[in-house]
Amino acid sequence: MDVSGSLEKCIRVIVFINCNDDKKVKHLYLKNAKLLRPDLLNIKVAIDGPAGAGKSTVAKKLAEKLNFTYIDTGAMYRALTYKTIIEDIDINNKDKIVELASKIDIKLEGDRVLLDGVDITNEIRTPIVSERVSLISKISEVREIMVNLQKQLANDGSVIMDGRDIATVVMPNAQFKFFLTASAEVRAMRRYNELVEKKISVNYDDILRDIKKRDKIDTERDIAPLKKSDDSIVIDTSDMTIEEVVCKMYDIIASI
């Protein structure tokens, strides 16, 4: 059969199998056409990296391109952090924070993050949340609760999940593992531009300081520290556009 010149994501061949049940067929998806059926592939993509490396933006766009489910684990920790702020829970009150984590109702619906049914998508990206989230996420009991939830979510079909310990803890058996990085200065400028665009008053130097502080906390914590897994593909995004990063990762995944 000649299929030269056909659209690579629009070809499906039905092959009748020579067996007792003459109604049984086998579907063969040619080239990238198989990406049209993520439910059949059950592919797991883990994306790790420090704050501001572009993980969430890249993961979201890549998931749309591949038609995979996107799970923003960072948003889950941010939602919990935001909850501690609005309930005025002391950052050192570990027992209260763990209790809150065990009861919190977080839902991820596309781009939106819902806390107890309320959309808090913008609220969790404020500087005060960014400043506190690493302190809360390093609590071992909190991480255990969140990781268990993330593992449950990862079982549902083809997923892309980003965070700081996805390839090492949450999805160690993921078929594709990426580690995105960039200089602290580039990451701080990205966060600064993101917040300014949302009309949030911020100072670049303060953000750079917070980025470096968070890097230190994330890499030195005892429980699931930020580190690259041995089999992760490292991508330095410092001089790359979001589209370039997405295309690079897509090409790697589509080569299966």
mmCIF file of N, CA and C in Angstrom, residues 57-68 160 246-247 249-250:
data_model
loop_
_atom_site.group_PDB
_atom_site.id
_atom_site.type_symbol
_atom_site.label_atom_id
_atom_site.label_comp_id
_atom_site.label_asym_id
_atom_site.label_seq_id
_atom_site.Cartn_x
_atom_site.Cartn_y
_atom_site.Cartn_z
ATOM 1 N N THR A 57 4.626 26.454 31.821
ATOM 2 C CA THR A 57 4.224 26.971 30.512
ATOM 3 C C THR A 57 4.508 25.960 29.415
ATOM 4 N N VAL A 58 5.709 25.388 29.454
ATOM 5 C CA VAL A 58 6.098 24.392 28.455
ATOM 6 C C VAL A 58 5.230 23.141 28.565
ATOM 7 N N ALA A 59 5.040 22.655 29.795
ATOM 8 C CA ALA A 59 4.256 21.436 30.010
ATOM 9 C C ALA A 59 2.828 21.606 29.507
ATOM 10 N N LYS A 60 2.262 22.769 29.759
ATOM 11 C CA LYS A 60 0.883 23.039 29.341
ATOM 12 C C LYS A 60 0.757 23.023 27.815
ATOM 13 N N LYS A 61 1.678 23.713 27.147
ATOM 14 C CA LYS A 61 1.634 23.782 25.683
ATOM 15 C C LYS A 61 1.951 22.426 25.049
ATOM 16 N N LEU A 62 2.880 21.699 25.660
ATOM 17 C CA LEU A 62 3.232 20.379 25.144
ATOM 18 C C LEU A 62 2.054 19.417 25.281
ATOM 19 N N ALA A 63 1.347 19.514 26.402
ATOM 20 C CA ALA A 63 0.179 18.660 26.626
ATOM 21 C C ALA A 63 -0.907 18.946 25.592
ATOM 22 N N GLU A 64 -1.086 20.217 25.260
ATOM 23 C CA GLU A 64 -2.077 20.586 24.245
ATOM 24 C C GLU A 64 -1.682 20.029 22.877
ATOM 25 N N LYS A 65 -0.405 20.108 22.573
ATOM 26 C CA LYS A 65 0.096 19.647 21.272
ATOM 27 C C LYS A 65 -0.025 18.129 21.126
ATOM 28 N N LEU A 66 0.187 17.428 22.237
ATOM 29 C CA LEU A 66 0.141 15.967 22.220
ATOM 30 C C LEU A 66 -1.235 15.404 22.577
ATOM 31 N N ASN A 67 -2.116 16.287 23.043
ATOM 32 C CA ASN A 67 -3.435 15.863 23.523
ATOM 33 C C ASN A 67 -3.311 14.951 24.745
ATOM 34 N N PHE A 68 -2.346 15.267 25.612
ATOM 35 C CA PHE A 68 -2.151 14.549 26.867
ATOM 36 C C PHE A 68 -2.789 15.354 28.002
ATOM 37 N N ILE A 160 1.328 14.537 31.301
ATOM 38 C CA ILE A 160 2.546 15.329 31.441
ATOM 39 C C ILE A 160 2.472 15.989 32.801
ATOM 40 N N VAL A 246 9.184 23.636 23.397
ATOM 41 C CA VAL A 246 8.069 22.711 23.161
ATOM 42 C C VAL A 246 8.335 21.840 21.933
ATOM 43 N N CYS A 247 8.796 22.455 20.859
ATOM 44 C CA CYS A 247 9.064 21.702 19.625
ATOM 45 C C CYS A 247 10.171 20.677 19.826
ATOM 46 N N MET A 249 10.991 19.121 22.630
ATOM 47 C CA MET A 249 10.471 18.020 23.430
ATOM 48 C C MET A 249 9.463 17.188 22.636
ATOM 49 N N TYR A 250 8.647 17.866 21.843
ATOM 50 C CA TYR A 250 7.654 17.162 21.022
ATOM 51 C C TYR A 250 8.336 16.206 20.048
#
